[in-house]
mmCIF file of C-alpha atoms in Angstrom:
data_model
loop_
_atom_site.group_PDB
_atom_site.id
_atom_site.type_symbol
_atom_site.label_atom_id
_atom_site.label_comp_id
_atom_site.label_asym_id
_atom_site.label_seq_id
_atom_site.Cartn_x
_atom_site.Cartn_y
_atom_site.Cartn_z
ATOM 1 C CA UNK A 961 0.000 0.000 0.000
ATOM 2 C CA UNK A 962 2.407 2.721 1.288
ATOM 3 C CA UNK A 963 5.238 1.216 -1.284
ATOM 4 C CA UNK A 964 3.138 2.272 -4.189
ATOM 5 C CA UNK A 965 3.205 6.031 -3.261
ATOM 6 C CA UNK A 966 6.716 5.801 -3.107
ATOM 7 C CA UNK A 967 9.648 6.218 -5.579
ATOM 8 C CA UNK A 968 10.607 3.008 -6.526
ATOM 9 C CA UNK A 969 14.161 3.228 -4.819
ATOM 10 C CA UNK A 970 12.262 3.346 -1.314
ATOM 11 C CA UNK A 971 11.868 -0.576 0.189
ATOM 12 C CA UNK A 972 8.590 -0.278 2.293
ATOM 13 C CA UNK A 973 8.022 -3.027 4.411
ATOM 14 C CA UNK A 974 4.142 -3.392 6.097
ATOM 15 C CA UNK A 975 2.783 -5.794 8.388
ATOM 16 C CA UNK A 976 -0.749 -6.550 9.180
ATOM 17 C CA UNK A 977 -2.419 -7.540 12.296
ATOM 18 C CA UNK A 978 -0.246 -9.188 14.893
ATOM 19 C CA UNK A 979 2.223 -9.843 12.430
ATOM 20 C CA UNK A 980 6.192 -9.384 13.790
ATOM 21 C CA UNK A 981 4.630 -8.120 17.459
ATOM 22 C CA UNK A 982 7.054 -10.660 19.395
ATOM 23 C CA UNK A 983 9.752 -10.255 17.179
ATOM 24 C CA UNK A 984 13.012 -10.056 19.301
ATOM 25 C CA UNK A 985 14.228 -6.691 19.875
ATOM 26 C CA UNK A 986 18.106 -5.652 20.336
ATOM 27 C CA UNK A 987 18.982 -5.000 24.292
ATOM 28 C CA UNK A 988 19.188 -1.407 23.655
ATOM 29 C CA UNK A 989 15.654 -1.380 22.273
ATOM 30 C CA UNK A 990 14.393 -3.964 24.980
ATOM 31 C CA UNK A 991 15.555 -0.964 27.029
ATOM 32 C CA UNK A 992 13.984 2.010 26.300
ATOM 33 C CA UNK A 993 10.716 0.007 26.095
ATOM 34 C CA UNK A 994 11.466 -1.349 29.977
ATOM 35 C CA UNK A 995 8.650 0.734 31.290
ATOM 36 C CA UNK A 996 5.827 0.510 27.978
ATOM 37 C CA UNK A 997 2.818 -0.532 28.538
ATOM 38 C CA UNK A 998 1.937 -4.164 26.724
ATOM 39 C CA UNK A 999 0.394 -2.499 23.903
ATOM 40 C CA UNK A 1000 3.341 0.163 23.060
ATOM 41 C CA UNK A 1001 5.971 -2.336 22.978
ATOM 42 C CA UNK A 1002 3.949 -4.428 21.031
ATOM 43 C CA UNK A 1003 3.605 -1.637 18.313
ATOM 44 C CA UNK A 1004 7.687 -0.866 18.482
ATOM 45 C CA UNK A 1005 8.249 -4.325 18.219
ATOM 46 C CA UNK A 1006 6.353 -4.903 15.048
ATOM 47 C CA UNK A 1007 7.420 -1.308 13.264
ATOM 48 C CA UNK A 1008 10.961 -2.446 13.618
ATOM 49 C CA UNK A 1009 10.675 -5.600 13.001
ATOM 50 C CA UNK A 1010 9.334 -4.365 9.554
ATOM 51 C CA UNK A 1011 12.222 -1.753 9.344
ATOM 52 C CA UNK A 1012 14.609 -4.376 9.974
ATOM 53 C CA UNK A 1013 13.427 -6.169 6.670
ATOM 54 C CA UNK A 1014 13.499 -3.266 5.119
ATOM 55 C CA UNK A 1015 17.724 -3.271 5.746
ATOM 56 C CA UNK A 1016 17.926 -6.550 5.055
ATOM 57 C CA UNK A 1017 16.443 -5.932 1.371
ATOM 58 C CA UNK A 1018 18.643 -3.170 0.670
ATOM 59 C CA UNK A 1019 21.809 -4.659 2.021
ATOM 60 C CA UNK A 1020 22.388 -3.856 5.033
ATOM 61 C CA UNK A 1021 22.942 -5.382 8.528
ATOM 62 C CA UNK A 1022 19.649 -5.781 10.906
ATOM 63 C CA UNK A 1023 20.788 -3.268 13.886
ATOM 64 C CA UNK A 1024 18.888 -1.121 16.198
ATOM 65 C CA UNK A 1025 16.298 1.325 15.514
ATOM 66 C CA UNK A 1026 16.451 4.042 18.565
ATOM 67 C CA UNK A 1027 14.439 6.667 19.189
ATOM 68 C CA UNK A 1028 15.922 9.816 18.752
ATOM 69 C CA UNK A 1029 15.462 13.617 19.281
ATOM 70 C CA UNK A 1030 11.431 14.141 19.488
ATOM 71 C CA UNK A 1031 11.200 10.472 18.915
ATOM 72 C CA UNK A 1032 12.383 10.376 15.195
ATOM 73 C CA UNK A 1033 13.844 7.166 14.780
ATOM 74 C CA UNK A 1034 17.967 6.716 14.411
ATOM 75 C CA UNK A 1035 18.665 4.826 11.104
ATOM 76 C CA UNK A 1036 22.022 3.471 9.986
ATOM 77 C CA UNK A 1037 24.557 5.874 8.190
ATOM 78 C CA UNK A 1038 23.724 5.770 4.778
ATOM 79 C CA UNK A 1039 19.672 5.428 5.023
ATOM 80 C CA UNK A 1040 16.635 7.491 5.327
ATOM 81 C CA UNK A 1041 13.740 6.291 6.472
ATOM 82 C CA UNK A 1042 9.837 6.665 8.686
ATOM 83 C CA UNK A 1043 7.723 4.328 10.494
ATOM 84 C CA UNK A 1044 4.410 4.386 11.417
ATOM 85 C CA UNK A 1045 1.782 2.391 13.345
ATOM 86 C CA UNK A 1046 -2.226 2.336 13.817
ATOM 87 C CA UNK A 1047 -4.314 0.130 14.935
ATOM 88 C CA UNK A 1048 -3.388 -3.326 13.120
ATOM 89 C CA UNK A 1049 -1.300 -2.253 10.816
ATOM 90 C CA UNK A 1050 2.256 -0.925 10.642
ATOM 91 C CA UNK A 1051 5.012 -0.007 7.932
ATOM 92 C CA UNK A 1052 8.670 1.203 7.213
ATOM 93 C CA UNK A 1053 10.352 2.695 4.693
ATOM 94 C CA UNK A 1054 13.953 3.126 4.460
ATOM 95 C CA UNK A 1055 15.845 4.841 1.154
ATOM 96 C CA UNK A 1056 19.820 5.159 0.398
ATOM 97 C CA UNK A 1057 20.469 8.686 1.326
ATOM 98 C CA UNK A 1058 21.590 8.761 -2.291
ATOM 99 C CA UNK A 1059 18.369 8.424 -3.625
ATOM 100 C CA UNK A 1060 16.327 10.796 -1.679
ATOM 101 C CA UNK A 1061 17.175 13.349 0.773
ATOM 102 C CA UNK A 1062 14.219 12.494 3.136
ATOM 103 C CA UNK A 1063 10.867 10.860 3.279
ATOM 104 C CA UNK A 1064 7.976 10.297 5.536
ATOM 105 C CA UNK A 1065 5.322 8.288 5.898
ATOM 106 C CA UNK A 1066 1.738 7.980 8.027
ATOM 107 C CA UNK A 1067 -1.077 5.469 7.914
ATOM 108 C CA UNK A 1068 -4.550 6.133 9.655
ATOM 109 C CA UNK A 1069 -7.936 4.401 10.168
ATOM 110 C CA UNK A 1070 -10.083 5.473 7.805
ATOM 111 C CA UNK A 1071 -12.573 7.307 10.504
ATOM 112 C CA UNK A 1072 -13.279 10.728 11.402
ATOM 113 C CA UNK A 1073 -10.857 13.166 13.811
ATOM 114 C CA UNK A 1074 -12.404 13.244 17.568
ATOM 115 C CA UNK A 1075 -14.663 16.097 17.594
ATOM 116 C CA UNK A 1076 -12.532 19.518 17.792
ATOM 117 C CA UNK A 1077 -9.700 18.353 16.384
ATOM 118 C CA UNK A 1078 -9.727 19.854 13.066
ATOM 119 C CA UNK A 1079 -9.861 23.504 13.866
ATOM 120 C CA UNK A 1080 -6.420 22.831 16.088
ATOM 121 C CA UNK A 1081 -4.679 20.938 12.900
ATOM 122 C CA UNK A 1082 -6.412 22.784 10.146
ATOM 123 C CA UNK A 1083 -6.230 26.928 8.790
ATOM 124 C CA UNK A 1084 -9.359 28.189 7.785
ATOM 125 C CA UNK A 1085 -8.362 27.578 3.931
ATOM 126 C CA UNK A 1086 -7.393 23.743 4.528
ATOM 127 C CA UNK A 1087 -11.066 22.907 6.227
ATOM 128 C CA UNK A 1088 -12.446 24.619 3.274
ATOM 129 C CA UNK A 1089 -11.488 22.878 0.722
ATOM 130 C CA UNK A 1090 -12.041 19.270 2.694
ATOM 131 C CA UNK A 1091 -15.192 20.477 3.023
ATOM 132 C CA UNK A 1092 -16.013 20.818 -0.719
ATOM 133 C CA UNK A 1093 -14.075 16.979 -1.140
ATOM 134 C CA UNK A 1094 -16.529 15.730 1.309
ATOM 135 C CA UNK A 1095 -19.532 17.009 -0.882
ATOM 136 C CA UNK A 1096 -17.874 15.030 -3.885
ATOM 137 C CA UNK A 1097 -16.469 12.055 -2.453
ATOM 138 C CA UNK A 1098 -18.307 11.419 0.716
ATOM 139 C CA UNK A 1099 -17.328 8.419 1.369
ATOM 140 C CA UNK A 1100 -13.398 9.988 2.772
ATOM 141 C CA UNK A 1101 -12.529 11.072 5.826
ATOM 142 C CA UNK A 1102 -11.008 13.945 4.363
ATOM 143 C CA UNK A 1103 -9.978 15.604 7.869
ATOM 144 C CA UNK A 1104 -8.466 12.396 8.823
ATOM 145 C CA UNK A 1105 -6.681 12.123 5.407
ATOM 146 C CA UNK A 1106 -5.729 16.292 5.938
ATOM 147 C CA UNK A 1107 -3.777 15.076 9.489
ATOM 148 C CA UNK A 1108 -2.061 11.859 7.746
ATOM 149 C CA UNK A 1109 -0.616 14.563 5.178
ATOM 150 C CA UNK A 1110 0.394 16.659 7.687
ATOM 151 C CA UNK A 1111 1.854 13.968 9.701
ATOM 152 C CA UNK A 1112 4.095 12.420 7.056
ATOM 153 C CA UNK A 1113 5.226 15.761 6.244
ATOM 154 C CA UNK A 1114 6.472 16.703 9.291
ATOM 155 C CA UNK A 1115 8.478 13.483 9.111
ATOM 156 C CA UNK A 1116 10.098 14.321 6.233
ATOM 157 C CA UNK A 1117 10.857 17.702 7.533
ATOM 158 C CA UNK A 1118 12.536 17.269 10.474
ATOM 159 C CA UNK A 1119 15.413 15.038 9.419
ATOM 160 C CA UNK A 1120 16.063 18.513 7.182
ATOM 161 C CA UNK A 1121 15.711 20.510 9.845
ATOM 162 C CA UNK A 1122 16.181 18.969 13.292
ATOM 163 C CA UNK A 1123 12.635 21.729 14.062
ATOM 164 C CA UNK A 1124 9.579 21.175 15.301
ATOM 165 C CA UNK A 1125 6.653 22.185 12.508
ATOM 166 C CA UNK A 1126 3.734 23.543 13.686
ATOM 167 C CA UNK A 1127 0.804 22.141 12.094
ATOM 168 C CA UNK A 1128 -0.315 25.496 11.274
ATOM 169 C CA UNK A 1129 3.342 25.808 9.549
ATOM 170 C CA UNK A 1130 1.913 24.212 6.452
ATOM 171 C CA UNK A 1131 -0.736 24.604 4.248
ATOM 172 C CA UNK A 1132 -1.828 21.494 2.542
ATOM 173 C CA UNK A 1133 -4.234 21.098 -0.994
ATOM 174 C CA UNK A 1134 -5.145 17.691 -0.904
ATOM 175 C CA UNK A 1135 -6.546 16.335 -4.718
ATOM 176 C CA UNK A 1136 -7.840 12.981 -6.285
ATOM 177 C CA UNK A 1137 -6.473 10.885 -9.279
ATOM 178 C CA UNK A 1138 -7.763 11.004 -12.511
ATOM 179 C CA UNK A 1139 -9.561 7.297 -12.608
ATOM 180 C CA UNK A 1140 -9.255 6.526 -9.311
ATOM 181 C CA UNK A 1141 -11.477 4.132 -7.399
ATOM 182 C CA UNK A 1142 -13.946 4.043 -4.455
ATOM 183 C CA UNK A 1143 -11.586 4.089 -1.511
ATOM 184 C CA UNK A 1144 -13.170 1.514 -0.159
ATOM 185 C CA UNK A 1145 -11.351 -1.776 -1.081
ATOM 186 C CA UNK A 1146 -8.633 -3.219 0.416
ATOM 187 C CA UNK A 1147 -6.197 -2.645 -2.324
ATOM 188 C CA UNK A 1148 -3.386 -4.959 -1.494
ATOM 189 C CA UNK A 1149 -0.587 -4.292 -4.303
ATOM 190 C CA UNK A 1150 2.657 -5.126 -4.888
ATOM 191 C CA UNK A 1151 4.709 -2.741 -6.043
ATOM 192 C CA UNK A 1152 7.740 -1.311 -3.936
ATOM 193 C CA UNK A 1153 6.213 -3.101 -0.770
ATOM 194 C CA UNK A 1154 5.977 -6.100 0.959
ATOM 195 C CA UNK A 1155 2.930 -6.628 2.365
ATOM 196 C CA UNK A 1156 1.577 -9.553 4.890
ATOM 197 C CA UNK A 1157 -1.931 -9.013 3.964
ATOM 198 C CA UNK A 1158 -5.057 -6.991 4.306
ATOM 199 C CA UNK A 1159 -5.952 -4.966 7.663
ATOM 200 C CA UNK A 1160 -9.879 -4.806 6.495
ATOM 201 C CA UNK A 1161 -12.401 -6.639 4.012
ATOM 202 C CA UNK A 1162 -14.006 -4.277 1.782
ATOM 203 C CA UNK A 1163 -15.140 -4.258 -2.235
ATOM 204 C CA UNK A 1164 -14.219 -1.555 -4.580
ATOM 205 C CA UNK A 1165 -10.674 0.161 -6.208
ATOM 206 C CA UNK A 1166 -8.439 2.583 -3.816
ATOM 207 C CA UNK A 1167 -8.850 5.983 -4.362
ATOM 208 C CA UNK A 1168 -5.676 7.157 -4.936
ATOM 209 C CA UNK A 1169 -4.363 11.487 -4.593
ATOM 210 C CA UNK A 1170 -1.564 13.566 -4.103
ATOM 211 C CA UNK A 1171 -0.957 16.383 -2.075
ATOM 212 C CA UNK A 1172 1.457 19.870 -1.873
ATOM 213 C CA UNK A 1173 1.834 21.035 1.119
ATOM 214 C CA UNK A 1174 3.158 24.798 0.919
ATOM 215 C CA UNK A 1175 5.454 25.727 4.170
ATOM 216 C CA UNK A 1176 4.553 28.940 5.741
ATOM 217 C CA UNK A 1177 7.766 29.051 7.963
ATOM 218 C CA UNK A 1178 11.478 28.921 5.919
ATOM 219 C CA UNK A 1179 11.909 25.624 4.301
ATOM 220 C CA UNK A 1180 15.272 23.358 4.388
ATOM 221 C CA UNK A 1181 18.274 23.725 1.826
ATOM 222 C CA UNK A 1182 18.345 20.880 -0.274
ATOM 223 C CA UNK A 1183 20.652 19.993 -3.293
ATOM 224 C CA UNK A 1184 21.649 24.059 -2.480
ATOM 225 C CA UNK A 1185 17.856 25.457 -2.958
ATOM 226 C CA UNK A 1186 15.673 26.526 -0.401
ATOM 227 C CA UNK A 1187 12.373 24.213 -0.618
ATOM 228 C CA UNK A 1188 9.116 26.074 -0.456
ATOM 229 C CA UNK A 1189 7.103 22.809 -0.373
ATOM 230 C CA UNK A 1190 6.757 19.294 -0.138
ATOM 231 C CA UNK A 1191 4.897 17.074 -3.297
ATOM 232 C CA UNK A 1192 2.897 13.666 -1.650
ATOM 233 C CA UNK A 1193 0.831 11.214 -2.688
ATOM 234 C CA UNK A 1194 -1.956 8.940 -0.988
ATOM 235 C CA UNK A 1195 -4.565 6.236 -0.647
ATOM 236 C CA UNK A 1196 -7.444 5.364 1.249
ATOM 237 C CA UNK A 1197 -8.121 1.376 0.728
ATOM 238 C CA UNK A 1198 -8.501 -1.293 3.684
ATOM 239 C CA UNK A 1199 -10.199 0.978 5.921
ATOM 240 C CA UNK A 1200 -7.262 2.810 6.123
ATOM 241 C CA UNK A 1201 -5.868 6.444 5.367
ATOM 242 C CA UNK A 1202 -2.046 6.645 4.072
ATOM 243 C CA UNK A 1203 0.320 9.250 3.166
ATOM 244 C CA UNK A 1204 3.621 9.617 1.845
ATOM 245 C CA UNK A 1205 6.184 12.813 1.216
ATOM 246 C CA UNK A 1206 9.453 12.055 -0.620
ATOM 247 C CA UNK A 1207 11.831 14.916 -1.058
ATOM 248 C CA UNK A 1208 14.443 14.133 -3.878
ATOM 249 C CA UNK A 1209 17.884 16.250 -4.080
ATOM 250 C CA UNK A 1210 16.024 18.390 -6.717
#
């Protein structure tokens, strides 16, 4: 799913369900999780677990995946990467840092934001234009899909940045696919992933977008220019929501 919103030098690795939950972790791992609840070490134990395929297919040595500064995750010299985790379902996806200069990556149930949410995530100009998607494709959680964007773009941002982004910070246009299906299905691809199976049952094609989310604040240098935005892409199949930002060296 989140593979085929990638470039096809990104490896993204998903699990579904239980899937890679009591995989072993490495002590320094097993430590920082000494004190997690069941169900948090459960969910860093299957993210990694994917991530740590993810290595493996691009060549390099399983190792540890620490969390780092505001939690962003610590990958091996050489890669980029995100993770992310809902409920029953997880994914990484890891690049050589000569292929991209960062990505990120979110996945959501498909279901709407608890109530007051949006106006703390949202500008005025973002909720209006959701609003007019819901009128045409009512069958999208278009606020949820709005906080996925924003998500995997702050994930892609702060590797560039080592700052915090305000939500406010950026100001996302969300838009469909020419062609693209109901949203409702469950979508399983193949292509750039490697997927265990579905999270949901469901009939119908994804509906498949893309996103460009304009920064408000002063963007990163990259490849010696100053970025302005971030270009995404994403899906809503399987009962989920998923997003994706890659930022090439332009």
């Amino acid at each position: 799913m989140i593979g085929e919103l990638l470039p096809g030098t990104v490896v993204a690795v998903e699990a579904y369900g239980d899937e890679g939950a009591d995989a072993p972790l490495y002590p320094e791992e097993a430590h920082v999780m000494a004190r997690a609840v069941d169900k948090r070490r459960r969910e860093f134990t299957a993210v990694r677990s994917c991530a740590r395929r993810a290595m493996k297919k691009l060549g390099v040595p399983p190792q540890p995946v620490l969390p780092g500064e505001r939690g962003a995750p610590g990958w091996p010299d050489g890669l980029a990467g995100s993770m992310t985790h809902c409920a029953g379902y997880c994914a990484a996806a890891l690049v050589r840092t000569g292929d991209l200069a960062s990505l990120g990556i979110d996945a959501e149930v498909q279901g709407p934001l608890p109530e007051g949410v949006l106006s703390s995530v949202a500008l005025p100009g973002e909720a209006e234009r959701i609003g007019r998607l819901a009128l045409e494709r009512p069958g999208v959680h278009w606020d949820r899909l709005l906080f996925s964007a924003k998500e995997a773009v702050y994930k892609a941002w702060f590797p560039l940045t080592g700052k915090w982004l305000d939500f406010m910070e950026a100001d996302i246009e969300l838009f469909t696919e020419a062609g693209s299906g109901s949203g409702s299905g469950t979508g399983n691809g193949t292509g750039g992933s490697d997927s265990g199976g579905s999270a949901v049952e469901g009939a119908g094609a994804p509906l498949r977008g893309g996103f460009r989310a304009a920064l408000l604040v002063p963007g990163p240098w990259v490849g010696g220019h100053r970025l302005d935005h971030f270009d995404g892409r994403w899906t809503v199949e399987g009962g989920l929501v998923a997003t994706a930002v890659a930022v090439p060296h332009r």
